[in-house]
Tab-separated table of C-alpha atoms and ligand atoms in Angstrom:
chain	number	residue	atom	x	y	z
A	1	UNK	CA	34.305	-20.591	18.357
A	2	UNK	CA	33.411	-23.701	19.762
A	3	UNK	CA	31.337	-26.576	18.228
A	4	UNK	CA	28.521	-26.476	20.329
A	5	UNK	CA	26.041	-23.726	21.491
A	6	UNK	CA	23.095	-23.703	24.061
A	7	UNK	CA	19.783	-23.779	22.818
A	8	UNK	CA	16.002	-23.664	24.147
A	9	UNK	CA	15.044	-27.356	23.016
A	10	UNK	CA	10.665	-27.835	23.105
A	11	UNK	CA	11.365	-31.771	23.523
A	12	UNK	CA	7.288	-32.190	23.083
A	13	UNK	CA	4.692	-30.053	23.614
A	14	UNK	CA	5.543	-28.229	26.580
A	15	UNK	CA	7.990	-30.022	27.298
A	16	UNK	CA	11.198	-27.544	27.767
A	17	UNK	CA	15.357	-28.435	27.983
A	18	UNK	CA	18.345	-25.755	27.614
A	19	UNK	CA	20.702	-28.707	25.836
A	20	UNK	CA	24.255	-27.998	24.076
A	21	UNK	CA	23.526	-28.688	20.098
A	22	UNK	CA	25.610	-27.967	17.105
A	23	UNK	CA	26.578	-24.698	16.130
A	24	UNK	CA	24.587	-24.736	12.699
A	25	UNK	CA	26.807	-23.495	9.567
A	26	UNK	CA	25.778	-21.037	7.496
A	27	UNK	CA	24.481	-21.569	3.759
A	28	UNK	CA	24.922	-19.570	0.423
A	29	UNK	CA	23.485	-16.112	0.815
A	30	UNK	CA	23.099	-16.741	4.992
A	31	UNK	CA	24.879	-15.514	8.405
A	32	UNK	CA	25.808	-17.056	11.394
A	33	UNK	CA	24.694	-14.395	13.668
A	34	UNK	CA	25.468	-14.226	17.611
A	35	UNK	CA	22.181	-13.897	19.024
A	36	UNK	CA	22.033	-11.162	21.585
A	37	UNK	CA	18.440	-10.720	22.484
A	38	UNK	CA	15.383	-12.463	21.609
A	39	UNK	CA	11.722	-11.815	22.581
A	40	UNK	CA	8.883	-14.091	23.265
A	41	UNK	CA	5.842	-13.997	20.897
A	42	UNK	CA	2.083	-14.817	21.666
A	43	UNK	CA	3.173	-17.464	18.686
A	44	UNK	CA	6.024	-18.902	20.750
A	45	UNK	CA	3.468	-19.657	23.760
A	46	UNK	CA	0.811	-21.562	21.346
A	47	UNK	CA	3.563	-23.131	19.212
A	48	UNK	CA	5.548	-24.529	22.818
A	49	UNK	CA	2.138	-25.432	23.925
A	50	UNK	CA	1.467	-27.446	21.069
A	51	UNK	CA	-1.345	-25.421	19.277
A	52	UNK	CA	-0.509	-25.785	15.685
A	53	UNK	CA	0.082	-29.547	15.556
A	54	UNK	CA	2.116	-30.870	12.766
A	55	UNK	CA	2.307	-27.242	11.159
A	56	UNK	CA	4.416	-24.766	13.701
A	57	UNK	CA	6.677	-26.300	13.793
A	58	UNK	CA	6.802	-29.605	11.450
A	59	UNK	CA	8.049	-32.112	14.149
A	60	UNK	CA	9.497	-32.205	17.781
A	61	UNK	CA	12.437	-31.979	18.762
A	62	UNK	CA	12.553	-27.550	17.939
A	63	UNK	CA	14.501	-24.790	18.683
A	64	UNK	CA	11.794	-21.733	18.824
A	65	UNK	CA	12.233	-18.045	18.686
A	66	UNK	CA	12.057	-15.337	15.648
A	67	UNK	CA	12.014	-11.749	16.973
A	68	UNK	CA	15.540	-10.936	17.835
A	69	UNK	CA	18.356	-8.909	17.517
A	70	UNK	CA	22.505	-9.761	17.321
A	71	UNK	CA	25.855	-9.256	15.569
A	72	UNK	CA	27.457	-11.341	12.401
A	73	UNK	CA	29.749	-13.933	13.635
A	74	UNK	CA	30.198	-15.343	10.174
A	75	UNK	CA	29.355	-14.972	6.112
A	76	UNK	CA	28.036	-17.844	4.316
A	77	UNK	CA	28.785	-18.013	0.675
A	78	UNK	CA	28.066	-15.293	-1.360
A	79	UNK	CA	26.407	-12.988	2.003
A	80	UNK	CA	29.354	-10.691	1.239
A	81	UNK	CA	27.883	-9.128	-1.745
A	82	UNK	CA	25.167	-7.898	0.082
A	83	UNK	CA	27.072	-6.054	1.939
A	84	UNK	CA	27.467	-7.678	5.361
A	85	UNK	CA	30.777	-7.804	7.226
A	86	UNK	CA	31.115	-9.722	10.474
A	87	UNK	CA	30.557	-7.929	13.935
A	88	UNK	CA	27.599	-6.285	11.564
A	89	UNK	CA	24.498	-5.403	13.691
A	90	UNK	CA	21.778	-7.206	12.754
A	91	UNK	CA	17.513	-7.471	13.520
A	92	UNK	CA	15.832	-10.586	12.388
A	93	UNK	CA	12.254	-11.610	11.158
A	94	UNK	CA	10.865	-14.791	10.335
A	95	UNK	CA	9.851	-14.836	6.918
A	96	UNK	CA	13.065	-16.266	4.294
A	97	UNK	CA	10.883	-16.361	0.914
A	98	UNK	CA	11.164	-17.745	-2.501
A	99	UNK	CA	11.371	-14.570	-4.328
A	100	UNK	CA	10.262	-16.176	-7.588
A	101	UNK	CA	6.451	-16.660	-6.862
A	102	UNK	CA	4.066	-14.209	-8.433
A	103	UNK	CA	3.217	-12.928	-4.564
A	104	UNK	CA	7.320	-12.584	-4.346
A	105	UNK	CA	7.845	-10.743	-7.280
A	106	UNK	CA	4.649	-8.920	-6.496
A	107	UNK	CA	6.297	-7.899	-3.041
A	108	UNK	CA	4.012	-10.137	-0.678
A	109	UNK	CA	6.951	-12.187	0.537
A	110	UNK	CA	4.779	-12.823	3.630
A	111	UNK	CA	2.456	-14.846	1.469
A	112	UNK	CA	5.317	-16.764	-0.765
A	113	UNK	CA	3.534	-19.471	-2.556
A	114	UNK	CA	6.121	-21.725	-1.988
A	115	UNK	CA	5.858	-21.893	2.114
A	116	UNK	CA	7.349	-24.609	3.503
A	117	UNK	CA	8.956	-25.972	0.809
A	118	UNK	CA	12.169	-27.466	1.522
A	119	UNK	CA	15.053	-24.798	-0.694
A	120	UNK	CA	12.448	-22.867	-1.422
A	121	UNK	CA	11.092	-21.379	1.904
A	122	UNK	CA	11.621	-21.148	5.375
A	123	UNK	CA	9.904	-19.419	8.402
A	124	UNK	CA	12.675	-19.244	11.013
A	125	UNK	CA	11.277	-20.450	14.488
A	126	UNK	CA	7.987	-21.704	13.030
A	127	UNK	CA	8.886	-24.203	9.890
A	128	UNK	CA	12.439	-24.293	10.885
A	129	UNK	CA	14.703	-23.812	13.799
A	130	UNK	CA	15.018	-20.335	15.232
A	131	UNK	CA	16.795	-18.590	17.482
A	132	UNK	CA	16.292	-19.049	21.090
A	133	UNK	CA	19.997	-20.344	20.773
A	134	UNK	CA	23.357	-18.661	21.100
A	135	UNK	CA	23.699	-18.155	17.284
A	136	UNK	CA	21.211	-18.508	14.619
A	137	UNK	CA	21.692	-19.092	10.536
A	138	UNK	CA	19.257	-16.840	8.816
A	139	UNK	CA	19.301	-16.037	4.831
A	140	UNK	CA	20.164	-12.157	4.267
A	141	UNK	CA	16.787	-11.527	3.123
A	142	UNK	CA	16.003	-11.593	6.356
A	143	UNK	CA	18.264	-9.780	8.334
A	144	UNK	CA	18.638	-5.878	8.708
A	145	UNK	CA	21.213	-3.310	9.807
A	146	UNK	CA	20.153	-2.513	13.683
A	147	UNK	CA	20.094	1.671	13.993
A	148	UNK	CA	23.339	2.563	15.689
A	149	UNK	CA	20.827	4.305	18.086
A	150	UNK	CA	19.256	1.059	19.452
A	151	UNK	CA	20.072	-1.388	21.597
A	152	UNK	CA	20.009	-4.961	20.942
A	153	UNK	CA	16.914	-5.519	23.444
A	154	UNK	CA	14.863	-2.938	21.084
A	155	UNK	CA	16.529	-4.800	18.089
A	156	UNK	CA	14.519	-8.204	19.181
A	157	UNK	CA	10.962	-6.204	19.164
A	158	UNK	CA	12.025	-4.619	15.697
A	159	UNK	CA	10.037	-7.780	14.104
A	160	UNK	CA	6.807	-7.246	16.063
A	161	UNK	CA	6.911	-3.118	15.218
A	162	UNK	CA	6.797	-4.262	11.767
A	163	UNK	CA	4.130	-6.521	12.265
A	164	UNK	CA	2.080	-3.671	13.802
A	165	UNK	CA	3.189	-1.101	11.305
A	166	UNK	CA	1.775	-3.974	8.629
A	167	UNK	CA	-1.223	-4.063	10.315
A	168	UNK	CA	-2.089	-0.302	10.128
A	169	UNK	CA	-1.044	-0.400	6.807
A	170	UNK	CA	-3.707	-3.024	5.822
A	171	UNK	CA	-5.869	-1.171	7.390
A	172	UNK	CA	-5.448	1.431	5.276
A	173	UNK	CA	-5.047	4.069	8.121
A	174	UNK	CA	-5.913	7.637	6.959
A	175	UNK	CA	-5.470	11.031	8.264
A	176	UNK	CA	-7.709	12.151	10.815
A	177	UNK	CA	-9.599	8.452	11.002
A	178	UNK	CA	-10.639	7.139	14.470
A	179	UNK	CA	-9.448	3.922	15.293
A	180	UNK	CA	-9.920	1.232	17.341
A	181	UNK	CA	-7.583	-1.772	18.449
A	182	UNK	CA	-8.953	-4.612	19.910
A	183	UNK	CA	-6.305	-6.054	22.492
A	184	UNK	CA	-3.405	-4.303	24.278
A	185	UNK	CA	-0.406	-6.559	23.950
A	186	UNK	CA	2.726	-6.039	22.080
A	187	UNK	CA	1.179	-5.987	18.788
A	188	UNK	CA	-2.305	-3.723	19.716
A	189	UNK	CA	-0.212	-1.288	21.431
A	190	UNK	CA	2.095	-0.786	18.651
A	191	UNK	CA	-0.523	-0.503	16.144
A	192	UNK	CA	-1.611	2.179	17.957
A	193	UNK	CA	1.622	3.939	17.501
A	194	UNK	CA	1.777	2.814	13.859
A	195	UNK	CA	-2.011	3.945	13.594
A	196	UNK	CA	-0.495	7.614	14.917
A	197	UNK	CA	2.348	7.158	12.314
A	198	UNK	CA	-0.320	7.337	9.920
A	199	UNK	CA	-2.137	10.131	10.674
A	200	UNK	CA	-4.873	8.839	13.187
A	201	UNK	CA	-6.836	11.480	14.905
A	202	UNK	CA	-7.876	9.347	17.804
A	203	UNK	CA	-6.783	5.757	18.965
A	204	UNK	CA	-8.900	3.822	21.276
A	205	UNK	CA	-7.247	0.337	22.722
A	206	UNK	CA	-10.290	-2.028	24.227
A	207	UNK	CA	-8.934	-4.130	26.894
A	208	UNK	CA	-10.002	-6.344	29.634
A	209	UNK	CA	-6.375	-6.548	31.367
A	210	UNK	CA	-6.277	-4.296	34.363
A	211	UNK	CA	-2.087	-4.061	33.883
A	212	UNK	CA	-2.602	-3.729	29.792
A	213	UNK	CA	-5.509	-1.154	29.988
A	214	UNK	CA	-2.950	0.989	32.669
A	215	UNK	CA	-0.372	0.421	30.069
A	216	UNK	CA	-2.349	1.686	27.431
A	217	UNK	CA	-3.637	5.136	29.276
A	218	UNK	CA	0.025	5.007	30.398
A	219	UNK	CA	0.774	5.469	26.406
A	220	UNK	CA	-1.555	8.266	26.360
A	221	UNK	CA	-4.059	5.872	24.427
A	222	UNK	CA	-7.845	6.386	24.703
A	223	UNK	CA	-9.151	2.748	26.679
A	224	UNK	CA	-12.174	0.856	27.189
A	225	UNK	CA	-12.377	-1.318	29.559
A	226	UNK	CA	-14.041	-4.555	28.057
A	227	UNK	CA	-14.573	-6.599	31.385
A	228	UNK	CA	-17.455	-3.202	32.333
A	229	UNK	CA	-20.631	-4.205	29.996
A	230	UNK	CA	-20.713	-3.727	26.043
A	231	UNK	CA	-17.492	-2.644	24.362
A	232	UNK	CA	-19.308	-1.997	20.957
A	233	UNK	CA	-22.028	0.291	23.058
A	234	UNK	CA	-19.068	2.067	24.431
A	235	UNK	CA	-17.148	2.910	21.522
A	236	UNK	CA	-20.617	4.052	19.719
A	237	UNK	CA	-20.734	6.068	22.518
A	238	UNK	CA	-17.275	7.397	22.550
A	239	UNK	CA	-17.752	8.214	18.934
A	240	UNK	CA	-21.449	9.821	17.786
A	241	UNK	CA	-22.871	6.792	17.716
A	242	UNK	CA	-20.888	6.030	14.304
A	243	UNK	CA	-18.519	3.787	15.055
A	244	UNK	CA	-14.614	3.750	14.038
A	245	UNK	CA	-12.845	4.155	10.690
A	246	UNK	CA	-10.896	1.492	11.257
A	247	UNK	CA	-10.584	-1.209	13.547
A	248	UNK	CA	-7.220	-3.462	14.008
A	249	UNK	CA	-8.151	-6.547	15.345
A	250	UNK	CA	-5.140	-7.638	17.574
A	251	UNK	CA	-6.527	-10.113	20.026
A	252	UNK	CA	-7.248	-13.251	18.223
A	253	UNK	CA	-10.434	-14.986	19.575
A	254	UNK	CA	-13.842	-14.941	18.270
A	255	UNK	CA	-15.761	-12.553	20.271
A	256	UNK	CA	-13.356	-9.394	19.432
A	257	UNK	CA	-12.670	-10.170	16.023
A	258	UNK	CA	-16.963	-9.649	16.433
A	259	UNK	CA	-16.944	-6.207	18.746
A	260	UNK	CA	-14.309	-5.446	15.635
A	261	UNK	CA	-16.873	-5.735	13.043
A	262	UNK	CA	-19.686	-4.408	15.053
A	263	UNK	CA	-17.467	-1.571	16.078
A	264	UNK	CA	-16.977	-0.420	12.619
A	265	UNK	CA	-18.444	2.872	11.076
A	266	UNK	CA	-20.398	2.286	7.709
A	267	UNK	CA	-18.176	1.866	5.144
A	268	UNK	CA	-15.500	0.755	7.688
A	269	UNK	CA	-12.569	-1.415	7.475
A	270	UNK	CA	-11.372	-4.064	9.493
A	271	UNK	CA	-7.893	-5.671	9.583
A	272	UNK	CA	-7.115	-8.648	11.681
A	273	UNK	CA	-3.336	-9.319	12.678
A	274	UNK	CA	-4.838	-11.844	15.796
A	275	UNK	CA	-5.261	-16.064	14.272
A	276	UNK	CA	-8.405	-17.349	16.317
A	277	UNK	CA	-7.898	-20.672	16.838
A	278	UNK	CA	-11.207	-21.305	16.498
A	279	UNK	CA	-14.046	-20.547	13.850
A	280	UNK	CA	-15.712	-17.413	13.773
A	281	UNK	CA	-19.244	-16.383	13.166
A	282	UNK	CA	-19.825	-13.418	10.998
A	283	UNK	CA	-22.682	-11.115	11.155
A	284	UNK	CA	-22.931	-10.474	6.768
A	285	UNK	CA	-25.981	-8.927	6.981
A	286	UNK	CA	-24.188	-6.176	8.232
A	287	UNK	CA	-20.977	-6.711	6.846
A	288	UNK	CA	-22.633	-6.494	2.748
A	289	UNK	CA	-25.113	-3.668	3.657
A	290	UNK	CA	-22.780	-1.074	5.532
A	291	UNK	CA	-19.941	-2.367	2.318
A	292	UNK	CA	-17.655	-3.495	5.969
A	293	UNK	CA	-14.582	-4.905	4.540
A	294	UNK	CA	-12.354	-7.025	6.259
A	295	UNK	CA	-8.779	-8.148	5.363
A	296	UNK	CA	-6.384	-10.552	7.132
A	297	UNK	CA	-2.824	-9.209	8.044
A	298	UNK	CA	0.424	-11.421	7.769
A	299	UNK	CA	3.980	-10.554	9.529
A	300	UNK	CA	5.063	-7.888	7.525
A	301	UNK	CA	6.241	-7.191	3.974
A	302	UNK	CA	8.515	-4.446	3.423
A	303	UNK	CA	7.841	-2.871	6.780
A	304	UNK	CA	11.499	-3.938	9.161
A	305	UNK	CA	13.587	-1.034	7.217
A	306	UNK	CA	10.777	1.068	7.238
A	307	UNK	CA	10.065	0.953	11.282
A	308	UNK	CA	13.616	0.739	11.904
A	309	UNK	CA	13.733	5.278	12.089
A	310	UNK	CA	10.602	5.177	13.350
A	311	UNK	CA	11.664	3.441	16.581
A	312	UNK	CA	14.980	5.133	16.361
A	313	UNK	CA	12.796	8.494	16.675
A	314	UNK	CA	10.807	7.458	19.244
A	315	UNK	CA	7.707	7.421	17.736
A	316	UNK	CA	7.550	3.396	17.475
A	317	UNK	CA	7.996	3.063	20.877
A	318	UNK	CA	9.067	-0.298	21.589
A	319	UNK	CA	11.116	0.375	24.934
A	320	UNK	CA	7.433	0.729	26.081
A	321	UNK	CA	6.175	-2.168	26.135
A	322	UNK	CA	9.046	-3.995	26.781
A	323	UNK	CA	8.516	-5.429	30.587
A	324	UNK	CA	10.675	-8.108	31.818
A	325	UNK	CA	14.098	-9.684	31.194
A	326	UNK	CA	15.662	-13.387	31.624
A	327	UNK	CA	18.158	-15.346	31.003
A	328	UNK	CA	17.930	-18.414	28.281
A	329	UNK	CA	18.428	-20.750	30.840
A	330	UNK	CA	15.708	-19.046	32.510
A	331	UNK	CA	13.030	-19.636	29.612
A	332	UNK	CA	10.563	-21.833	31.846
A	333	UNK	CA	10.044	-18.767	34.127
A	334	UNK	CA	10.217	-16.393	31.163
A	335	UNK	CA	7.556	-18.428	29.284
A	336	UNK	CA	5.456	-18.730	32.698
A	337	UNK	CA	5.718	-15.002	33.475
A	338	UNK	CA	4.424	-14.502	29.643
A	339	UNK	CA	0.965	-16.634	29.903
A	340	UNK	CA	0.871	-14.908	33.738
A	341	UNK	CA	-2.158	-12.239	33.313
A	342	UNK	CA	-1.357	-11.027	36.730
A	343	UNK	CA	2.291	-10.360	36.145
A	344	UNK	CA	1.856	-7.159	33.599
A	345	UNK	CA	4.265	-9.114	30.885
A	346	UNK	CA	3.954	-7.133	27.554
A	347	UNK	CA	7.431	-8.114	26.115
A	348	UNK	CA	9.749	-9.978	27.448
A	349	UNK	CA	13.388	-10.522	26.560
A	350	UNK	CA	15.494	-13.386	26.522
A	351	UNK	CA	19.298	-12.837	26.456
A	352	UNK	CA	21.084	-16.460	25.184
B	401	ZN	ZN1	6.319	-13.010	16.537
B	402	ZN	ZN1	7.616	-16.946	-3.071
């Protein structure tokens, strides 16, 4: 193996480079793993564009990407007793907790209490480097056998089908509910899968993408078309006038995280997976009177071995919204395509 790998460098804020850096070396308890697909994130965009200053990631120079999918090309210390051989197939997520914290040892990883902490915690392609690279060095929490069934394309969207399985999970998804998901990308669309997996009656994706809201009928998804008049009005409508059991917020700016609430069937609960990057007003009135309740949704806890059969059977269906390939050295148009509305991007796939 040689010394040096390729590797998408974000110089500054959106400022790109494919440079040759140092293979990194593996740690006790992590892999070296050869990195054969990797998928761009909304996170990716905001983070190259500069959106989380000082936060995602710490500092400039950084080597993005978390979603992907590759093979074992070598065992740190002590990785062996888990289990892992080289040539092993492998999906990665982002989130490499403390496992000591109360919300560790409680089994919300995603929320470690020690995040960010140098030894303690890392979040690969957002705190520290990722791996829009050849290979990657990831701890063997988070790593997980790929099904022999799937390709390493569908490996690299394994992350984001946990996310979305998370998602309907906070939401506390029951048989027979109605629910609504506010914004057909990657994550929406999959929640309306996971929303199925949980026993959803009827799922209804609002939209304002022509290409997404075609995407979404093409899923055999109930749509509303957000760009005609009032969404809110329209799901009433589509519903009794009572509104939806559940509502899975997956678009991430003010106004739907609102039609969300306002969507919502008395007693109704909301569960937002999309980070505004802006404040959000709040209609309580509402919110305390109906008993509305609203939780946040982080990554995923538990969820990459559980989605793993579920997009091995098809039901997760990942292959779906997976829309355009490129090479790593062809990130700039890959990243261009992504923040293209016009050019019906869902997922895209980077192969280093
Ligand atoms: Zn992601
Ligand atoms: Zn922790």
């Amino acid at each position: 193996m040689s010394a040096t790998m390729q590797a998408l460098v974000v110089l500054e804020p959106g400022r790109l480079e494919i440079r040759e850096v140092p293979v990194p070396v593996p740690g006790p308890n992590e892999v070296l793993a050869r990195v054969r697909a990797v998928s761009i994130c909304g996170t990716d965009a905001h983070l190259i564009r500069g959106d989380y200053p000082g936060f995602w990631p710490p500092s400039f120079p950084f080597i993005p990407g978390h979603e992907w999918a590759g093979e074992i090309a070598e065992l740190g210390p002590g990785a062996e007793r888990f289990g892992w051989t080289v040539g092993d197939r492998v999906a990665g997520t982002s989130h490499d907790a403390c496992g000591v914290c109360q919300k560790c040892v409680e089994g919300r990883y995603n929320l470690c209490e020690n995040y960010g902490r140098p030894g303690l915690h890392k979040q690969y392609g957002h705190s520290v480097q990722g791996a829009d690279a050849t290979y990657v060095v990831q701890g063997v929490k988070t790593i997980f056998p790929l099904a022999e069934g799937l390709t390493f394309d569908e490996g690299a969207v394994i992350d984001p089908a946990s996310i979305a399985l998370h998602v309907a999970n906070r939401g506390n998804v029951a048989p027979g509910d109605t629910v609504v998901i506010t914004g057909a990308g990657a994550i929406g669309l999959l929640a309306g899968d996971a929303a199925r997996i949980r026993g959803a009656a009827r799922v209804i994706l609002v939209e304002r993408n022509p290409g997404r809201l075609a995407k979404a009928t093409e899923m055999g998804f109930e749509t509303v078309d957000s760009s005609l008049g009032d969404p809110v009005g329209t799901v009433r409508a589509l519903t009794g006038g009572l509104g939806a059991d559940v509502v899975l917020e997956c678009a991430g700016v003010p106004v739907t995280v609102q039609w969300a609430l306002a969507m919502l069937r008395r007693g109704g609960r909301c569960a937002a997976v999309g980070i505004p990057t802006e404040g959000v007003e709040i209609a309580m009135q509402r919110l305390v009177l109906d008993e509305l309740e609203l939780v946040g949704s982080r990554a995923s806890a538990g969820e990459m071995r559980r989605v793993m059969p579920l997009v091995e059977q098809g039901r997760m269906r990942v292959r779906d919204v997976m829309t355009h390939r490129f090479a790593l050295a062809d990130y700039e148009r890959a990243i261009a395509t992504f923040g293209d509305p016009g050019s019906g991007a869902i997922k895209i796939i980077v192969a280093p």
